[in-house]
Amino acid sequence: MSSPPDEFSLRIQHGIVGGFAPPTPDAIHILSRIPDDPSNILIQSAVRPSGQPELQQAAPQALAAFSDSFTADDSSPKNGNARIAELISILSSIPTEQPPGSEDIYGMNTGIAFQCGDFVWMNGGPQGCSGGVSEVQPTEEDKAKFRRAVEIVQGLVEP
């Protein structure tokens, strides 16, 4: 497994399927690491409580990234470096819908947007999915990998 990037931006949104109207997200989590503070992964979250129309901002958090040598317990869901490296490996191996935003091809009503350096991966389009049909469809293996990607991010953002 290669070393995780010193700088990245990651966004996960639960609630990407819309239609005539844009989707109403249930939660948005943004994780980032900047070169000024490579020892931490910064987490900003907004969650919409059940029955409420608006997302509620949570206090920002910092997650220790651990060492790049992966000497920490790599199976720990809170080992930020190991999990980000695994996430990059997964995302680089699975497709996104084409055209962007056409269909929730993974069927989880969840979108991930990840960017580091020249690598950019995003499903769900910037405005969610409109209910169209994608020209690209994932295999069952791709769907399992995407489920794992969502688990990784959720493991990082949950207290």
Backbone as ProteinMPNN parsed JSONL, in Angstrom:
{"seq_chain_A": "MSSPPDEFSLRIQHGIVGGFAPPTPDAIHILSRIPDDPSNILIQSAVRPSGQPELQQAAPQALAAFSDSFTADDSSPKNGNARIAELISILSSIPTEQPPGSEDIYGMNTGIAFQCGDFVWMNGGPQGCSGGVSEVQPTEEDKAKFRRAVEIVQGLVEP", "coords_chain_A": {"N_chain_A": [[0.858, -1.167, 0.0], [0.668, 2.168, -0.854], [1.983, 5.301, 0.366], [-0.236, 7.586, 2.006], [-1.669, 10.663, 0.704], [-0.241, 13.939, 1.374], [-1.935, 16.028, 1.198], [-5.394, 16.364, 0.741], [-8.866, 16.303, -0.28], [-12.036, 15.331, 0.735], [-15.368, 14.44, 0.328], [-18.399, 13.267, 1.548], [-21.725, 12.533, 0.883], [-24.843, 11.807, 2.112], [-27.762, 11.131, 0.638], [-28.347, 11.729, -2.312], [-30.032, 11.351, -4.395], [-32.29, 12.789, -6.494], [-34.617, 14.348, -8.505], [-37.045, 15.926, -10.192], [-36.784, 18.046, -8.432], [-33.843, 19.149, -6.636], [-31.782, 16.866, -4.674], [-32.375, 16.231, -1.15], [-30.079, 16.405, 1.214], [-29.172, 14.106, 3.839], [-26.938, 14.023, 5.37], [-23.73, 15.555, 5.331], [-20.332, 15.177, 5.101], [-17.13, 16.484, 5.36], [-13.818, 15.864, 4.803], [-10.433, 16.671, 5.238], [-6.954, 17.167, 4.578], [-4.18, 19.162, 5.086], [-0.977, 20.387, 3.941], [0.196, 21.988, 5.909], [-0.54, 20.852, 8.317], [-0.013, 17.883, 8.536], [-0.362, 15.842, 10.363], [-2.931, 15.583, 11.173], [-6.332, 14.874, 10.257], [-8.823, 16.856, 9.175], [-12.229, 17.267, 10.044], [-15.396, 18.177, 9.02], [-18.794, 18.368, 9.642], [-22.248, 18.143, 8.736], [-25.473, 17.461, 9.639], [-28.767, 16.389, 9.04], [-31.299, 16.43, 11.259], [-33.83, 13.976, 11.98], [-36.945, 14.649, 10.558], [-36.466, 17.344, 10.303], [-35.968, 20.271, 8.25], [-33.491, 21.356, 7.55], [-29.884, 21.064, 7.364], [-27.791, 20.595, 10.202], [-24.99, 22.122, 11.509], [-22.116, 20.561, 12.838], [-19.632, 20.712, 15.447], [-16.309, 21.293, 14.32], [-13.879, 18.653, 13.911], [-10.79, 16.935, 14.656], [-8.863, 14.323, 13.436], [-6.382, 12.099, 14.337], [-3.819, 11.285, 12.122], [-1.965, 9.256, 12.235], [1.143, 7.48, 11.695], [2.976, 7.565, 8.594], [4.213, 5.212, 8.126], [2.63, 3.129, 8.735], [2.764, 1.676, 11.12], [1.01, 1.626, 13.163], [-2.057, 0.047, 14.279], [-3.301, -1.163, 11.504], [-5.777, -2.213, 10.961], [-7.539, -0.808, 12.399], [-10.404, 1.232, 12.368], [-9.999, 3.904, 12.762], [-7.466, 4.556, 11.964], [-6.257, 6.894, 10.24], [-4.409, 7.385, 8.04], [-4.01, 4.797, 6.929], [-6.626, 4.129, 6.217], [-7.296, 6.157, 4.368], [-5.452, 5.603, 2.35], [-6.39, 3.054, 1.59], [-8.923, 3.795, 0.683], [-8.291, 5.402, -1.566], [-7.178, 3.437, -3.202], [-9.44, 1.808, -3.665], [-11.3, 3.637, -4.884], [-9.916, 4.32, -7.197], [-10.28, 2.087, -8.683], [-12.914, 1.681, -9.423], [-15.893, 2.467, -11.382], [-17.516, 5.611, -12.325], [-20.744, 7.162, -12.745], [-21.943, 7.861, -16.058], [-23.477, 10.103, -18.158], [-22.073, 12.438, -15.702], [-23.916, 12.597, -12.672], [-26.186, 11.416, -13.653], [-27.339, 8.971, -12.724], [-27.774, 7.062, -9.75], [-25.644, 4.843, -9.57], [-24.643, 3.001, -7.767], [-26.637, 2.539, -5.986], [-26.943, 3.38, -3.323], [-27.719, 5.85, -2.487], [-25.767, 7.666, -1.893], [-23.033, 9.816, -2.198], [-19.618, 10.226, -3.102], [-16.932, 12.423, -3.186], [-13.67, 12.845, -4.093], [-10.439, 14.243, -3.983], [-7.072, 14.514, -4.736], [-4.022, 15.804, -5.525], [-3.479, 15.033, -8.893], [-5.47, 13.183, -9.02], [-8.877, 12.665, -9.235], [-12.071, 11.765, -8.173], [-15.499, 11.231, -8.436], [-18.825, 10.5, -7.673], [-22.308, 10.757, -8.35], [-22.555, 13.402, -9.158], [-22.311, 17.035, -9.033], [-24.736, 18.203, -8.286], [-26.231, 16.136, -7.313], [-28.133, 13.169, -8.224], [-30.155, 12.919, -11.085], [-32.077, 11.123, -11.878], [-31.781, 9.94, -14.319], [-30.357, 7.684, -16.782], [-27.392, 5.909, -16.573], [-24.629, 5.489, -18.773], [-22.669, 3.827, -17.995], [-22.372, 0.996, -15.979], [-21.901, -0.479, -12.791], [-20.181, -3.497, -11.772], [-21.124, -6.301, -9.656], [-18.983, -6.698, -7.957], [-17.774, -4.169, -8.078], [-19.795, -2.701, -6.795], [-19.644, -3.796, -4.225], [-17.096, -2.914, -3.52], [-17.572, -0.15, -3.487], [-19.387, -0.009, -1.362], [-17.612, -0.703, 0.676], [-15.912, 1.524, 0.529], [-17.646, 3.549, 1.436], [-18.047, 2.597, 4.042], [-15.454, 2.941, 5.056], [-15.168, 5.768, 5.074], [-17.303, 6.47, 6.765], [-16.413, 5.237, 9.101], [-14.305, 6.885, 9.728], [-15.523, 9.364, 10.261], [-17.431, 8.982, 12.245], [-17.962, 9.299, 15.767]], "CA_chain_A": [[0.0, 0.0, 0.0], [1.504, 3.359, -0.926], [1.78, 6.308, 1.397], [-1.363, 8.469, 1.712], [-1.24, 12.003, 0.301], [-0.112, 14.976, 2.395], [-3.047, 16.956, 1.03], [-6.537, 15.82, 0.008], [-10.194, 16.758, 0.099], [-12.986, 14.228, 0.611], [-16.733, 14.815, 0.715], [-19.402, 12.213, 1.41], [-23.079, 13.062, 1.07], [-25.931, 10.834, 2.17], [-28.922, 11.793, 0.059], [-27.942, 12.312, -3.599], [-31.034, 11.074, -5.423], [-33.326, 13.805, -6.619], [-35.519, 14.147, -9.629], [-37.38, 17.275, -10.649], [-36.142, 18.926, -7.443], [-32.559, 18.618, -6.183], [-31.889, 16.0, -3.502], [-32.266, 16.807, 0.19], [-29.107, 15.561, 1.898], [-29.343, 13.766, 5.248], [-25.664, 14.324, 6.026], [-22.567, 15.873, 4.501], [-19.096, 15.179, 5.882], [-15.982, 16.917, 4.567], [-12.551, 15.537, 5.439], [-9.326, 17.245, 4.483], [-5.637, 17.275, 5.208], [-3.376, 20.178, 4.411], [0.444, 20.202, 4.235], [0.555, 22.706, 7.136], [-0.836, 20.008, 9.475], [-0.186, 16.531, 8.015], [-0.616, 14.861, 11.415], [-4.361, 15.53, 11.445], [-7.348, 14.935, 9.221], [-9.875, 17.742, 9.672], [-13.562, 16.77, 9.71], [-16.527, 19.088, 9.193], [-20.014, 17.607, 9.387], [-23.573, 18.741, 8.843], [-26.436, 16.364, 9.653], [-30.159, 16.839, 9.13], [-32.056, 15.601, 12.205], [-35.073, 13.42, 11.463], [-38.087, 15.552, 10.583], [-36.05, 18.737, 10.165], [-35.717, 20.602, 6.845], [-32.148, 21.888, 7.312], [-28.712, 20.432, 7.962], [-27.259, 21.251, 11.389], [-23.533, 22.034, 11.549], [-21.491, 20.041, 14.055], [-18.33, 21.321, 15.711], [-15.222, 20.639, 13.586], [-13.08, 17.676, 14.645], [-9.509, 16.549, 14.063], [-8.556, 12.915, 13.615], [-4.952, 11.844, 14.169], [-3.581, 10.521, 10.902], [-0.968, 8.234, 12.539], [2.371, 7.6, 10.91], [2.928, 7.076, 7.219], [4.84, 3.89, 8.043], [1.573, 2.158, 9.031], [3.118, 0.823, 12.237], [-0.167, 1.53, 14.02], [-2.97, -1.038, 13.913], [-3.915, -0.792, 10.233], [-7.159, -2.675, 10.875], [-8.36, 0.124, 13.152], [-11.12, 2.153, 11.477], [-9.574, 5.27, 13.027], [-6.129, 4.804, 11.433], [-6.565, 7.753, 9.108], [-3.541, 7.171, 6.88], [-4.292, 3.497, 6.321], [-7.958, 4.155, 5.61], [-7.262, 7.007, 3.174], [-4.733, 4.846, 1.318], [-7.309, 2.021, 1.105], [-9.972, 4.485, -0.07], [-7.739, 5.769, -2.875], [-7.058, 2.191, -3.969], [-10.786, 1.4, -4.08], [-11.902, 4.585, -5.825], [-9.212, 4.281, -8.485], [-10.601, 0.84, -9.389], [-14.346, 1.551, -9.729], [-16.375, 3.508, -12.304], [-18.536, 6.589, -11.951], [-21.813, 7.207, -13.745], [-21.718, 8.717, -17.23], [-22.846, 11.359, -17.761], [-22.098, 12.693, -14.265], [-25.201, 12.991, -12.096], [-27.326, 10.823, -14.353], [-27.958, 7.85, -12.026], [-27.1, 6.526, -8.568], [-25.331, 3.496, -10.06], [-24.324, 2.097, -6.659], [-27.885, 2.265, -5.287], [-26.841, 3.638, -1.887], [-28.128, 7.229, -2.223], [-24.584, 8.246, -1.258], [-22.018, 10.272, -3.139], [-18.276, 10.517, -2.609], [-16.07, 13.244, -4.044], [-12.316, 12.785, -3.537], [-9.441, 14.886, -4.831], [-5.713, 14.713, -4.229], [-3.137, 15.952, -6.677], [-4.147, 14.883, -10.181], [-6.524, 12.171, -8.92], [-10.209, 13.16, -8.873], [-13.114, 10.75, -8.325], [-16.766, 11.732, -7.906], [-20.075, 9.928, -8.17], [-23.474, 11.517, -7.928], [-22.6, 14.733, -9.742], [-22.303, 18.118, -8.047], [-26.103, 18.518, -7.853], [-26.935, 14.89, -7.039], [-28.547, 12.376, -9.39], [-31.419, 13.445, -11.591], [-33.029, 10.084, -12.23], [-31.534, 9.467, -15.669], [-29.725, 6.374, -16.912], [-25.969, 5.999, -16.839], [-24.071, 4.631, -19.824], [-21.743, 2.929, -17.307], [-22.984, 0.302, -14.848], [-20.89, -1.224, -12.039], [-20.372, -4.926, -11.514], [-21.406, -6.571, -8.236], [-17.715, -6.462, -7.26], [-17.643, -2.71, -7.954], [-20.743, -2.263, -5.77], [-19.079, -4.195, -2.926], [-15.99, -1.993, -3.25], [-18.135, 1.141, -3.117], [-19.893, -0.16, 0.009], [-16.446, -0.64, 1.552], [-15.465, 2.92, 0.539], [-18.562, 4.274, 2.321], [-17.724, 2.15, 5.401], [-14.199, 3.579, 5.459], [-15.4, 7.173, 5.398], [-18.142, 6.518, 7.958], [-15.557, 4.887, 10.227], [-13.48, 8.046, 10.061], [-16.295, 10.521, 10.736], [-18.245, 8.68, 13.422], [-17.203, 9.416, 17.017]], "C_chain_A": [[0.906, 1.233, 0.0], [1.125, 4.334, 0.187], [0.598, 7.206, 1.03], [-0.868, 9.872, 1.385], [-1.138, 12.958, 1.49], [-1.288, 15.945, 2.347], [-4.155, 16.268, 0.241], [-7.805, 16.492, 0.501], [-11.17, 15.629, -0.21], [-14.338, 14.71, 1.111], [-17.62, 13.604, 0.516], [-20.752, 12.835, 1.728], [-24.056, 11.911, 1.053], [-27.187, 11.575, 1.747], [-28.524, 12.496, -1.226], [-28.997, 12.153, -4.679], [-32.117, 12.139, -5.375], [-34.267, 13.419, -7.736], [-35.771, 15.509, -10.21], [-36.725, 18.305, -9.731], [-34.799, 18.313, -7.041], [-32.743, 17.741, -4.94], [-31.8, 16.796, -2.2], [-31.297, 15.922, 0.97], [-29.477, 15.311, 3.362], [-28.084, 14.1, 6.034], [-24.614, 14.636, 4.977], [-21.366, 15.93, 5.441], [-17.963, 15.552, 4.934], [-14.722, 16.64, 5.381], [-11.446, 16.135, 4.597], [-8.046, 17.174, 5.302], [-4.856, 18.273, 4.379], [-1.917, 19.999, 4.816], [0.889, 20.905, 5.518], [0.347, 21.855, 8.387], [-1.056, 18.564, 9.03], [-0.475, 15.475, 9.08], [-2.102, 14.711, 11.728], [-5.189, 15.534, 10.172], [-8.481, 15.754, 9.822], [-11.232, 17.251, 9.169], [-14.594, 17.846, 10.022], [-17.78, 18.32, 8.795], [-21.247, 18.478, 9.516], [-24.573, 17.601, 8.678], [-27.829, 16.955, 9.795], [-30.899, 15.909, 10.089], [-33.378, 15.148, 11.582], [-36.214, 14.425, 11.637], [-37.743, 17.02, 10.42], [-35.719, 19.036, 8.703], [-34.267, 20.979, 6.542], [-31.062, 21.032, 7.965], [-28.255, 21.255, 9.16], [-25.746, 21.034, 11.421], [-23.08, 21.467, 12.889], [-20.156, 20.753, 14.244], [-17.257, 20.583, 14.92], [-14.428, 19.709, 14.506], [-11.749, 17.498, 13.939], [-9.255, 15.1, 14.418], [-7.066, 12.734, 13.388], [-4.745, 10.921, 12.973], [-2.67, 9.319, 11.131], [0.216, 8.365, 11.591], [2.189, 7.046, 9.511], [3.524, 5.682, 7.094], [3.843, 2.778, 8.326], [1.983, 1.192, 10.13], [1.97, 0.698, 13.225], [-1.05, 0.39, 13.519], [-3.734, -0.646, 12.653], [-5.356, -1.268, 10.102], [-8.098, -1.742, 11.633], [-9.085, 1.074, 12.2], [-10.691, 3.595, 11.685], [-8.139, 5.534, 12.578], [-6.309, 5.569, 10.129], [-5.722, 7.498, 7.882], [-3.859, 5.869, 6.163], [-5.635, 3.518, 5.601], [-7.984, 5.022, 4.354], [-6.538, 6.293, 2.044], [-5.635, 3.75, 0.731], [-8.408, 2.649, 0.249], [-9.492, 4.861, -1.466], [-7.64, 4.537, -3.765], [-8.422, 1.74, -4.502], [-11.331, 2.33, -5.153], [-11.219, 4.547, -7.183], [-9.56, 3.037, -9.297], [-12.069, 0.697, -9.774], [-14.839, 2.717, -10.586], [-17.299, 4.516, -11.632], [-19.588, 6.601, -13.059], [-21.442, 8.168, -14.872], [-23.042, 8.901, -17.946], [-22.953, 11.578, -16.255], [-23.471, 13.169, -13.79], [-26.407, 12.347, -12.726], [-28.061, 9.784, -13.515], [-27.122, 7.473, -10.81], [-26.756, 5.069, -8.865], [-24.994, 2.514, -8.946], [-25.527, 1.826, -5.768], [-27.853, 2.519, -3.789], [-27.289, 5.051, -1.507], [-27.012, 7.988, -1.515], [-23.577, 8.619, -2.332], [-20.706, 10.541, -2.427], [-17.573, 11.366, -3.654], [-14.702, 13.282, -3.374], [-11.354, 13.422, -4.523], [-8.13, 14.963, -4.073], [-4.784, 14.751, -5.437], [-3.923, 15.894, -7.965], [-5.309, 13.899, -10.146], [-7.821, 12.808, -8.435], [-11.212, 12.045, -9.143], [-14.384, 11.311, -7.7], [-17.928, 10.97, -8.529], [-21.212, 10.805, -7.672], [-23.58, 12.908, -8.499], [-22.67, 15.814, -8.681], [-23.694, 18.484, -7.527], [-26.91, 17.257, -7.557], [-27.282, 14.173, -8.333], [-29.965, 12.758, -9.785], [-32.439, 12.386, -11.97], [-32.883, 9.596, -13.659], [-30.936, 8.069, -15.654], [-28.268, 6.576, -17.296], [-25.57, 5.048, -17.959], [-23.127, 3.589, -19.228], [-22.471, 2.314, -16.119], [-21.9, -0.504, -14.125], [-21.225, -2.707, -11.964], [-20.744, -5.097, -10.041], [-20.141, -6.366, -7.403], [-17.477, -4.965, -7.057], [-18.567, -2.181, -6.846], [-20.235, -2.616, -4.373], [-17.914, -3.283, -2.546], [-16.519, -0.623, -2.83], [-18.708, 1.091, -1.706], [-18.743, -0.072, 1.005], [-15.92, 0.8, 1.643], [-16.34, 3.749, 1.483], [-18.276, 3.889, 3.781], [-16.456, 2.82, 5.918], [-14.456, 5.013, 5.903], [-16.26, 7.282, 6.653], [-17.338, 6.18, 9.202], [-14.681, 6.038, 10.671], [-14.286, 9.174, 10.694], [-17.119, 10.238, 11.988], [-17.394, 8.734, 14.674], [-16.893, 8.069, 17.635]], "O_chain_A": [[1.834, 1.305, 0.806], [0.094, 4.197, 0.844], [0.44, 7.556, -0.14], [0.249, 10.23, 1.758], [-1.85, 12.811, 2.483], [-1.598, 16.604, 3.339], [-3.898, 15.663, -0.8], [-7.825, 17.151, 1.54], [-11.131, 15.043, -1.292], [-14.44, 15.311, 2.181], [-17.606, 12.982, -0.546], [-20.905, 13.564, 2.709], [-24.099, 11.132, 0.102], [-27.621, 12.52, 2.406], [-28.376, 13.718, -1.245], [-28.883, 12.741, -5.754], [-32.765, 12.354, -4.35], [-34.654, 12.257, -7.863], [-34.848, 16.181, -10.669], [-36.18, 19.307, -10.194], [-34.634, 17.095, -7.097], [-33.746, 17.862, -4.237], [-31.227, 17.885, -2.157], [-31.652, 14.806, 1.348], [-30.021, 16.186, 4.035], [-28.152, 14.421, 7.22], [-24.605, 14.064, 3.888], [-21.382, 16.641, 6.446], [-17.852, 15.002, 3.839], [-14.577, 17.121, 6.505], [-11.516, 16.109, 3.369], [-8.062, 17.128, 6.532], [-4.867, 18.239, 3.149], [-1.638, 19.513, 5.912], [1.852, 20.474, 6.153], [0.983, 22.102, 9.412], [-2.175, 18.06, 9.133], [-0.799, 14.335, 8.746], [-2.49, 13.808, 12.469], [-4.805, 16.111, 9.154], [-9.036, 15.389, 10.858], [-11.366, 16.865, 8.008], [-14.658, 18.359, 11.139], [-17.822, 17.696, 7.735], [-21.283, 19.425, 10.302], [-24.525, 16.864, 7.693], [-28.049, 17.892, 10.562], [-31.109, 14.737, 9.778], [-33.964, 15.854, 10.761], [-36.417, 14.975, 12.719], [-38.64, 17.862, 10.401], [-35.24, 18.156, 7.988], [-33.854, 20.927, 5.384], [-31.293, 20.37, 8.977], [-28.326, 22.484, 9.131], [-25.277, 19.898, 11.365], [-23.596, 21.845, 13.941], [-19.617, 21.332, 13.3], [-17.291, 19.354, 14.853], [-14.32, 19.943, 15.71], [-11.596, 17.862, 12.773], [-9.414, 14.697, 15.57], [-6.537, 13.165, 12.364], [-5.422, 9.902, 12.838], [-2.616, 8.433, 10.278], [0.26, 9.284, 10.773], [1.356, 6.171, 9.275], [3.358, 5.033, 6.062], [4.172, 1.602, 8.172], [1.606, 0.021, 10.097], [1.947, -0.228, 14.036], [-0.805, -0.164, 12.448], [-4.701, 0.113, 12.72], [-6.088, -0.791, 9.235], [-9.318, -1.868, 11.524], [-8.457, 1.661, 11.319], [-10.998, 4.443, 10.846], [-7.633, 6.636, 12.79], [-6.489, 4.982, 9.062], [-6.261, 7.403, 6.779], [-3.965, 5.837, 4.937], [-5.761, 2.984, 4.499], [-8.629, 4.658, 3.371], [-6.967, 6.37, 0.893], [-5.645, 3.539, -0.482], [-8.782, 2.1, -0.787], [-10.211, 4.659, -2.444], [-7.979, 4.591, -4.948], [-8.536, 1.336, -5.659], [-11.774, 1.876, -6.208], [-11.873, 4.722, -8.211], [-9.184, 2.934, -10.464], [-12.445, -0.301, -10.39], [-14.285, 3.814, -10.532], [-17.793, 4.298, -10.526], [-19.35, 6.114, -14.165], [-20.727, 9.149, -14.667], [-23.675, 7.909, -18.309], [-23.81, 10.987, -15.599], [-24.101, 14.022, -14.415], [-27.54, 12.683, -12.381], [-29.288, 9.711, -13.577], [-25.894, 7.56, -10.846], [-27.486, 4.163, -8.462], [-25.054, 1.304, -9.162], [-25.455, 0.974, -4.882], [-28.65, 1.939, -3.05], [-27.246, 5.414, -0.332], [-27.262, 8.834, -0.657], [-23.304, 7.845, -3.25], [-20.685, 11.021, -1.294], [-17.612, 11.069, -4.848], [-14.583, 13.7, -2.222], [-11.427, 13.186, -5.728], [-8.077, 15.412, -2.928], [-4.774, 13.836, -6.26], [-4.912, 16.608, -8.13], [-6.053, 13.783, -11.119], [-7.865, 13.413, -7.364], [-11.205, 11.448, -10.219], [-14.36, 11.809, -6.575], [-18.007, 10.815, -9.748], [-21.069, 11.514, -6.676], [-24.617, 13.55, -8.337], [-23.051, 15.539, -7.543], [-23.812, 19.025, -6.427], [-28.141, 17.299, -7.549], [-26.788, 14.526, -9.404], [-30.851, 12.9, -8.942], [-33.561, 12.723, -12.349], [-33.767, 8.906, -14.166], [-30.998, 7.361, -14.648], [-27.953, 7.318, -18.226], [-26.105, 3.946, -18.076], [-22.819, 2.586, -19.872], [-23.111, 3.023, -15.342], [-21.07, -1.142, -14.773], [-22.381, -3.114, -12.077], [-20.685, -4.14, -9.27], [-20.221, -5.909, -6.263], [-17.031, -4.543, -5.99], [-18.172, -1.322, -6.058], [-20.379, -1.823, -3.442], [-17.765, -2.921, -1.379], [-15.973, -0.002, -1.918], [-18.54, 2.036, -0.935], [-18.874, 0.557, 2.055], [-15.524, 1.243, 2.721], [-15.824, 4.564, 2.247], [-18.264, 4.753, 4.658], [-16.39, 3.221, 7.08], [-14.017, 5.426, 6.977], [-15.974, 8.106, 7.522], [-17.556, 6.777, 10.255], [-14.349, 6.157, 11.851], [-13.782, 9.87, 11.575], [-17.469, 11.167, 12.717], [-16.249, 8.281, 14.673], [-16.261, 8.004, 18.69]]}, "name": "protein", "num_of_chains": 1, "seq": "MSSPPDEFSLRIQHGIVGGFAPPTPDAIHILSRIPDDPSNILIQSAVRPSGQPELQQAAPQALAAFSDSFTADDSSPKNGNARIAELISILSSIPTEQPPGSEDIYGMNTGIAFQCGDFVWMNGGPQGCSGGVSEVQPTEEDKAKFRRAVEIVQGLVEP"}
